XYZ file of C-alpha atoms in Angstrom:
209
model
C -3.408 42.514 13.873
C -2.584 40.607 17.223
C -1.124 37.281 16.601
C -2.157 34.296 18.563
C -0.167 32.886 21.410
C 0.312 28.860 21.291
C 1.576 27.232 24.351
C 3.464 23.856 24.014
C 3.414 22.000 27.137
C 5.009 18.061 27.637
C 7.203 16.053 29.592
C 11.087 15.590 29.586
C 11.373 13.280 26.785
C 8.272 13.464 25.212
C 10.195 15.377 22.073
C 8.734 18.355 22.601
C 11.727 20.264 21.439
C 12.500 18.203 18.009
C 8.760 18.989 17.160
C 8.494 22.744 17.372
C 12.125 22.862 15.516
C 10.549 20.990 12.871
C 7.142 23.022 13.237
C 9.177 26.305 12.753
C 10.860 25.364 9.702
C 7.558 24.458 8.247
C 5.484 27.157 8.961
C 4.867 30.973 8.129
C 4.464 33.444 10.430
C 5.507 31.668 13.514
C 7.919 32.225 16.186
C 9.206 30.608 19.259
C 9.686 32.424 22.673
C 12.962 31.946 23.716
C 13.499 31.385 27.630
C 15.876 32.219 30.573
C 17.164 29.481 32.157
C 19.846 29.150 35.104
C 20.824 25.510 33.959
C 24.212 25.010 31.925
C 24.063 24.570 28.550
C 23.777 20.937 27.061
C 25.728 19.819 24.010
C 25.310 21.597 21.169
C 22.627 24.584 22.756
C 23.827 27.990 22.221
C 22.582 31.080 23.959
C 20.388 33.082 22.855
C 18.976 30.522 19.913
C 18.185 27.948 22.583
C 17.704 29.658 25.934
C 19.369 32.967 27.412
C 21.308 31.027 30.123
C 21.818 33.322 33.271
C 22.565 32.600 36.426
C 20.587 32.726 39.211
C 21.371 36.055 40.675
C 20.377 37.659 37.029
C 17.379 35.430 37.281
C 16.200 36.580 40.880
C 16.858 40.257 39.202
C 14.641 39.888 36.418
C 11.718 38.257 38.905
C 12.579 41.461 40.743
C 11.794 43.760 37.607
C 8.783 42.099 37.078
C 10.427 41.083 33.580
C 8.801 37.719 33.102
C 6.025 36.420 32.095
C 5.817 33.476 33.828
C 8.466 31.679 35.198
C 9.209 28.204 37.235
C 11.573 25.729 39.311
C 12.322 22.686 37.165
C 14.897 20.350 38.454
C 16.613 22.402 40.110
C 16.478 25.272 37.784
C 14.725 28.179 37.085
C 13.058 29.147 33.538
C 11.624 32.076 32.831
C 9.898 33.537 29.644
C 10.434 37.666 28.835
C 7.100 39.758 29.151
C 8.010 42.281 26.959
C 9.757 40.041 23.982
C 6.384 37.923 23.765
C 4.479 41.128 23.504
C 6.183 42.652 20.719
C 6.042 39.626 18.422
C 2.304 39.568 18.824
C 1.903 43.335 18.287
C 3.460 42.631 15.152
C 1.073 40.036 13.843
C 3.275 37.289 14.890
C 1.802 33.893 16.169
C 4.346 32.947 19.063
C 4.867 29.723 20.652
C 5.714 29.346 24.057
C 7.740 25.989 24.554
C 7.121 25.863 28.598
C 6.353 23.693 31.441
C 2.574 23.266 32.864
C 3.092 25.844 35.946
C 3.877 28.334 33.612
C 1.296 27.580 30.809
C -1.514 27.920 33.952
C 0.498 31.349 34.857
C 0.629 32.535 31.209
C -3.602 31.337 30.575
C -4.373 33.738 33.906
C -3.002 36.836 31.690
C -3.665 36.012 28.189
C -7.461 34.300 28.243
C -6.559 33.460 24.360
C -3.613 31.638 24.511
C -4.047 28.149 22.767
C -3.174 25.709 25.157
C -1.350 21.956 23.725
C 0.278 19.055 25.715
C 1.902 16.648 24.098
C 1.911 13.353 25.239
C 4.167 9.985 24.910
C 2.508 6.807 23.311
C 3.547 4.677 26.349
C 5.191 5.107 29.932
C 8.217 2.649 28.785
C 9.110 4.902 25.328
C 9.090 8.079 27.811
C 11.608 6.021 29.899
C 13.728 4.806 27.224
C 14.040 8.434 25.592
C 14.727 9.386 28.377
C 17.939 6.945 28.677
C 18.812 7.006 25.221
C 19.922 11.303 25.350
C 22.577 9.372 27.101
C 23.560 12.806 28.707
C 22.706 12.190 32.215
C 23.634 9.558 34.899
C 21.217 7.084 36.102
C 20.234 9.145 39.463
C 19.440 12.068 37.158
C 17.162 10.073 34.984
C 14.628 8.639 37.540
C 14.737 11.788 38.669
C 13.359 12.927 35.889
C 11.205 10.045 35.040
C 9.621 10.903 38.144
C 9.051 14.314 37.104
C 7.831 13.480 33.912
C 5.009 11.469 35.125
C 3.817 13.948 37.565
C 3.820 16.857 34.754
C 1.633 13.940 32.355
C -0.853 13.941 34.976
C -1.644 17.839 34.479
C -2.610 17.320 30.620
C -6.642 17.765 31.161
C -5.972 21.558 32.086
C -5.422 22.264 28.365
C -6.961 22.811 25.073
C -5.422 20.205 22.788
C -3.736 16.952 23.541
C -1.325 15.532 20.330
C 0.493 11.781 20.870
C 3.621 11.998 20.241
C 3.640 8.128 18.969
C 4.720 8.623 15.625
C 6.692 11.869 14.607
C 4.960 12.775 11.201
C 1.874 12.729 12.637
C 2.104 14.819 15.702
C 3.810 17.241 13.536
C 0.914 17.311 11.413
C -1.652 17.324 14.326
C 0.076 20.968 15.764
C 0.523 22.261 12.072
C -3.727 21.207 12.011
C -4.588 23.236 15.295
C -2.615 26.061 14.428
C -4.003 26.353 10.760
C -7.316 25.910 12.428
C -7.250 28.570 14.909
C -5.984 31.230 11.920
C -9.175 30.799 10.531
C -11.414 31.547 13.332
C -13.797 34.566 12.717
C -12.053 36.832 14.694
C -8.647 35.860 12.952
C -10.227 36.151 9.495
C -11.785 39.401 10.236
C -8.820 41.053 11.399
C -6.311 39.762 8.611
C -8.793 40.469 5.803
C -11.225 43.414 7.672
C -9.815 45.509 4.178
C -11.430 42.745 1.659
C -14.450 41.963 3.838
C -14.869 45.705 4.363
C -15.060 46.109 0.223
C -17.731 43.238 -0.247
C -20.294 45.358 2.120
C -19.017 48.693 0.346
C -22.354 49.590 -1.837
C -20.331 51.948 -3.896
C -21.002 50.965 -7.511
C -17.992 49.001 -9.602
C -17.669 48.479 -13.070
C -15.726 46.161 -14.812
């Protein structure tokens, strides 16, 4: 059975990240992508659990190979998501999300017409702002940078399947767990994860108890 492919999409300081952590621990059978990035690593990320962090001459190699997925420029920085790692997790029955930026969702939708689209949204432009200052790992120029960025990557949010608030943390947690327990149930999910049982309730052959 082919798992299903969820793509996470929101902006810088939406919480994005702290969400699909927590939606990991909490549920079976799911996996996050992990990217390639040519940014340095912040406090506390390691590679290869956070992001493979290359630099950009690995990066430009990669785009080269034809290894990626999808991949974009974000602030500076390129991120990439593997081709071939995605691939095998879904081969294996896997549901995968990919935790990526709206350019690449659109780029990853093109190739896989399945893929379960979500943005994730702030309650209100000043909490973006103030999460935003309160990593209190940036300088003030880096910050309305990416304030400004944010807001631009908000506006693309009608391109996808699902839209969750990100207002109060339990909730949006619960609204992703909801959409993903919704979509394994579809008919074609069903019928491929039970086709053995469904095949046995049309079997004619008699059974005795």
């Amino acid at each position: 059975m082919a798992g299903t492919l969820f793509i996470i999409t929101a902006a810088s300081g939406t919480g994005k990240t702290s969400l699909v952590k927590e939606l990991l621990s909490c549920t079976d059978n799911l996996s996050v992508s992990i990217s390639h990035t040519t940014r340095q690593p912040r406090p506390g990320e390691i590679n290869g659990t956070h992001y493979h962090f290359i630099d950009h001459a690995s990066f430009q190699s990669l785009i080269q190979a034809s290894e990626f997925l999808e991949y974009a420029q974000v602030f500076d920085h390129y991120y990439g998501t593997s081709k071939q790692a995605v691939i095998d997790l879904l081969a294996q029955g896997i549901d995968v999300i990919l935790e990526i930026d709206w350019q690449g969702a659109l780029q990853v939708k093109a190739q896989f017409d399945q893929a379960v689209m979500i943005f994730i949204l702030p309650p209100t432009r000043q909490a973006l702002a103030e999460r935003l200052s309160n990593r209190g790992q940036d300088s003030q120029e880096v910050i309305k940078k990416r304030l400004a960025g944010s807001l631009d990557e908000i506006r693309q949010y009608d391109q996808f399947d699902y839209v969750v608030i990100n207002d109060r943390f339990e909730m949006a947690l619960d609204d992703l767990q909801t959409i993903i327990k919704s979509h394994r149930l579809t008919l074609q999910a069903q019928q491929a994860r039970h086709a053995a049982l469904i095949a046995a309730l049309f079997d004619d052959t008699p059974t005795y108890p």
